[in-house]
Short mmCIF file of C-alpha atoms in Angstrom, two decimals:
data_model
loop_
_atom_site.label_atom_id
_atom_site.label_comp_id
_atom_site.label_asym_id
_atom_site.label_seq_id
_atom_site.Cartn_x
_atom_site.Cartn_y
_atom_site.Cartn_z
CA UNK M 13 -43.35 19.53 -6.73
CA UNK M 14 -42.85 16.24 -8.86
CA UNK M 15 -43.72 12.80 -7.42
CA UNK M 16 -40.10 12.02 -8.49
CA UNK M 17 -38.70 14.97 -5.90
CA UNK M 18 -41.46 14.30 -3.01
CA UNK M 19 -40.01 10.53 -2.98
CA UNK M 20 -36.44 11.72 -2.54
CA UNK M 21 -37.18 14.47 -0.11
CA UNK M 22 -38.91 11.35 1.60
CA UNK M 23 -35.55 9.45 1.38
CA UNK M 24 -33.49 12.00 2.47
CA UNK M 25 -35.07 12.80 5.35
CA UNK M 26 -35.69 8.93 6.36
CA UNK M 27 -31.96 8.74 5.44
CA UNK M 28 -31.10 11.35 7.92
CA UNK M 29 -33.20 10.37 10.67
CA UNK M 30 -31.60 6.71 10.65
CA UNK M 31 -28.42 7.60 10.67
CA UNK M 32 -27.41 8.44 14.46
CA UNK M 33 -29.17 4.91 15.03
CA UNK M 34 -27.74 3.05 11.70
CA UNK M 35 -24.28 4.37 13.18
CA UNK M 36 -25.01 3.21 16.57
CA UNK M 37 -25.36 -0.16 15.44
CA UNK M 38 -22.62 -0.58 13.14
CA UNK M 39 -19.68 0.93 15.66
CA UNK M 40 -21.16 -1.74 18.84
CA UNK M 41 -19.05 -3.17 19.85
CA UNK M 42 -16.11 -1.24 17.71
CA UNK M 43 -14.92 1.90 20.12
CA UNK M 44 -12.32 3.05 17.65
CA UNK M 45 -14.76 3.05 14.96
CA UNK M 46 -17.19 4.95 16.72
CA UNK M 47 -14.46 7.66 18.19
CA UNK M 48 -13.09 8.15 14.41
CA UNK M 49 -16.59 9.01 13.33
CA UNK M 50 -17.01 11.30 16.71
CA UNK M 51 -14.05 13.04 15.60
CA UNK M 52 -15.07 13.09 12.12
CA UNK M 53 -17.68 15.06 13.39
CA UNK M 54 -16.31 17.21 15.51
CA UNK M 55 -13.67 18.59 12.54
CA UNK M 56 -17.05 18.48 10.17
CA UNK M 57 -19.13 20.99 12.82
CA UNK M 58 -15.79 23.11 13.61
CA UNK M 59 -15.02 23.99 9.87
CA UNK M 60 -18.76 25.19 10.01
CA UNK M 61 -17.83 27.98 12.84
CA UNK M 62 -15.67 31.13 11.28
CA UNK M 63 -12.28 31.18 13.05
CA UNK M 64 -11.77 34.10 15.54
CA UNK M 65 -9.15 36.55 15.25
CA UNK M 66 -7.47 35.30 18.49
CA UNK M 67 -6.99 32.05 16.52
CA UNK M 68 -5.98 33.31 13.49
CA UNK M 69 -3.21 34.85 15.74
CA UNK M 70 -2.18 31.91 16.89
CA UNK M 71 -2.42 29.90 13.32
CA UNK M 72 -0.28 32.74 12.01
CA UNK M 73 2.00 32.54 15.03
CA UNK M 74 2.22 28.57 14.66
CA UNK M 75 2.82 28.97 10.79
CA UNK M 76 5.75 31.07 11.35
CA UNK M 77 7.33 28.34 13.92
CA UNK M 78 6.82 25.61 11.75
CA UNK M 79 7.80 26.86 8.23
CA UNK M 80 11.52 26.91 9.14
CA UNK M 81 11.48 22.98 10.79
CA UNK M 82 9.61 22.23 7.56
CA UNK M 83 11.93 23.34 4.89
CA UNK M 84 14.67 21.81 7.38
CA UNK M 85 12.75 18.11 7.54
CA UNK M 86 12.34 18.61 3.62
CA UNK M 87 16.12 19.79 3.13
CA UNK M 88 17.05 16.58 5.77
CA UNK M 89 14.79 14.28 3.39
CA UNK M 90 16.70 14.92 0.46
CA UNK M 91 19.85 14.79 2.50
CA UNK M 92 18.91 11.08 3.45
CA UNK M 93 17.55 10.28 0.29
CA UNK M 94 20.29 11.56 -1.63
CA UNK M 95 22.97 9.41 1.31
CA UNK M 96 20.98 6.63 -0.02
CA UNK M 97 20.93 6.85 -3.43
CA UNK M 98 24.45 5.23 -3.70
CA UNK M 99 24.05 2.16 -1.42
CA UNK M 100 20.90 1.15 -2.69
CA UNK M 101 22.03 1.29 -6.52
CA UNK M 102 24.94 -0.84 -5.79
CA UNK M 103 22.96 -3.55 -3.48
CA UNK M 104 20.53 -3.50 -6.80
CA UNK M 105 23.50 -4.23 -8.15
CA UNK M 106 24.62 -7.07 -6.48
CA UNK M 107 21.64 -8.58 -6.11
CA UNK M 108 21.15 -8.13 -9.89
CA UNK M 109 24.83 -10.03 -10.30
CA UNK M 110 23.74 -12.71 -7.51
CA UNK M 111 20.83 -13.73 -8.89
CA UNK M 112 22.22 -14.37 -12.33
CA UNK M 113 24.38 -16.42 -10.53
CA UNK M 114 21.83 -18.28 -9.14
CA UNK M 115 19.88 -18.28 -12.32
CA UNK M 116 22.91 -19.43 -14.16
CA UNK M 117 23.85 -22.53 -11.76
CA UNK M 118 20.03 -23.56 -11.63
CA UNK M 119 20.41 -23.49 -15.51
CA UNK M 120 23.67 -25.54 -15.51
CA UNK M 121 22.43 -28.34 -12.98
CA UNK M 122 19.38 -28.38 -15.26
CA UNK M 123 20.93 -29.09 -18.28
CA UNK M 124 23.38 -31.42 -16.13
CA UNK M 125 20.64 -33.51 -14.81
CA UNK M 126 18.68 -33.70 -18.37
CA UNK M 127 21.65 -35.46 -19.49
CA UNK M 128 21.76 -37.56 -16.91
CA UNK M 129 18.33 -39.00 -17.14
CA UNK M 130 18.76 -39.39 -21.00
CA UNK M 131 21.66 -41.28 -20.30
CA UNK M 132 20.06 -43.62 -17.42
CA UNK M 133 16.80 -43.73 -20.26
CA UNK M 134 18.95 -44.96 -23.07
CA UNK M 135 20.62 -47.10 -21.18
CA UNK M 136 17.53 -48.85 -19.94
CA UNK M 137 16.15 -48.96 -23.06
CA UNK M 138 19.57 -50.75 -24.29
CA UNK M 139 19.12 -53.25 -21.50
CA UNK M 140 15.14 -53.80 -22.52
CA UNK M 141 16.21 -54.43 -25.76
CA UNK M 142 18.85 -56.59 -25.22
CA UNK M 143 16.39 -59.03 -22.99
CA UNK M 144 14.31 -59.53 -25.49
#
C-alpha cells in the first residue's frame, strides 16, 4: 500500500471516529438540528434493510389509494391555475397602465419644476446684473 493511501485510510478512519462527537458539539444547544440529523439517520440505516413482503403489501396498497387523489390534486392545480390565469394578466395589466401613469406625471412635474427653477435662475441672474 502507498504512503499516499495509508494517510487517507488514516483520515478516514480519524474522520469517522470524530464524527458522533464533532456532531455532538455542533447540534448543543440546537435540538432541531440534532433531531433532523437523528432522522437523517434513521431513513439512511432503513434504506440499508430490504423491505418485507408485508410492506411491500402495504406500499402497493397505499399506492393504489393515493394515485387517484394525486391525479385529482394535479387536475385541481391546473383548474386553479388555469381560474387564475385571467385575473392575474389583467391586474399585470393595470398595474402596467398605472404605473405609466405614475411614470408619466413624475415626468411632467419634472419637466414642470425644471422650468421653474430656470425661470427663478434667470431671473436672479437679471436682478444680479441689474445691481451692479
Amino acid at each position: 500500500m502507498s504512503e499516499r493511501t495509508q494517510h487517507l485510510g488514516h483520515e478516514t478512519s480519524e474522520a469517522v471516529h470524530d464524527a458522533p462527537h464533532k456532531v455532538a458539539d455542533q447540534t448543543r444547544g440546537n435540538p432541531l438540528a440534532a433531531g433532523l440529523i437523528a432522522f437523517g439517520a434513521g431513513l439512511l440505516a432503513s434504506s440499508m434493510i430490504p423491505s418485507t413482503r408485508a410492506e411491500e403489501e402495504l406500499v402497493g396498497k397505499a399506492k393504489d389509494k393515493v394515485e387517484p387523489l394525486a391525479t385529482e390534486l394535479t387536475e385541481t392545480a391546473k383548474q386553479i391555475a388555469q381560474d387564475t390565469k385571467e385575473p392575474v394578466a389583467t391586474a399585470a395589466e393595470e398595474l402596467k397602465d398605472s404605473s405609466q401613469q405614475s411614470m408619466d406625471r413624475v415626468k411632467s412635474e419634472a419637466s414642470s419644476e425644471t422650468e421653474h427653477l430656470q425661470h427663478e435662475a434667470q431671473g436672479s441672474i437679471n436682478d444680479y446684473r441689474n445691481q451692479s
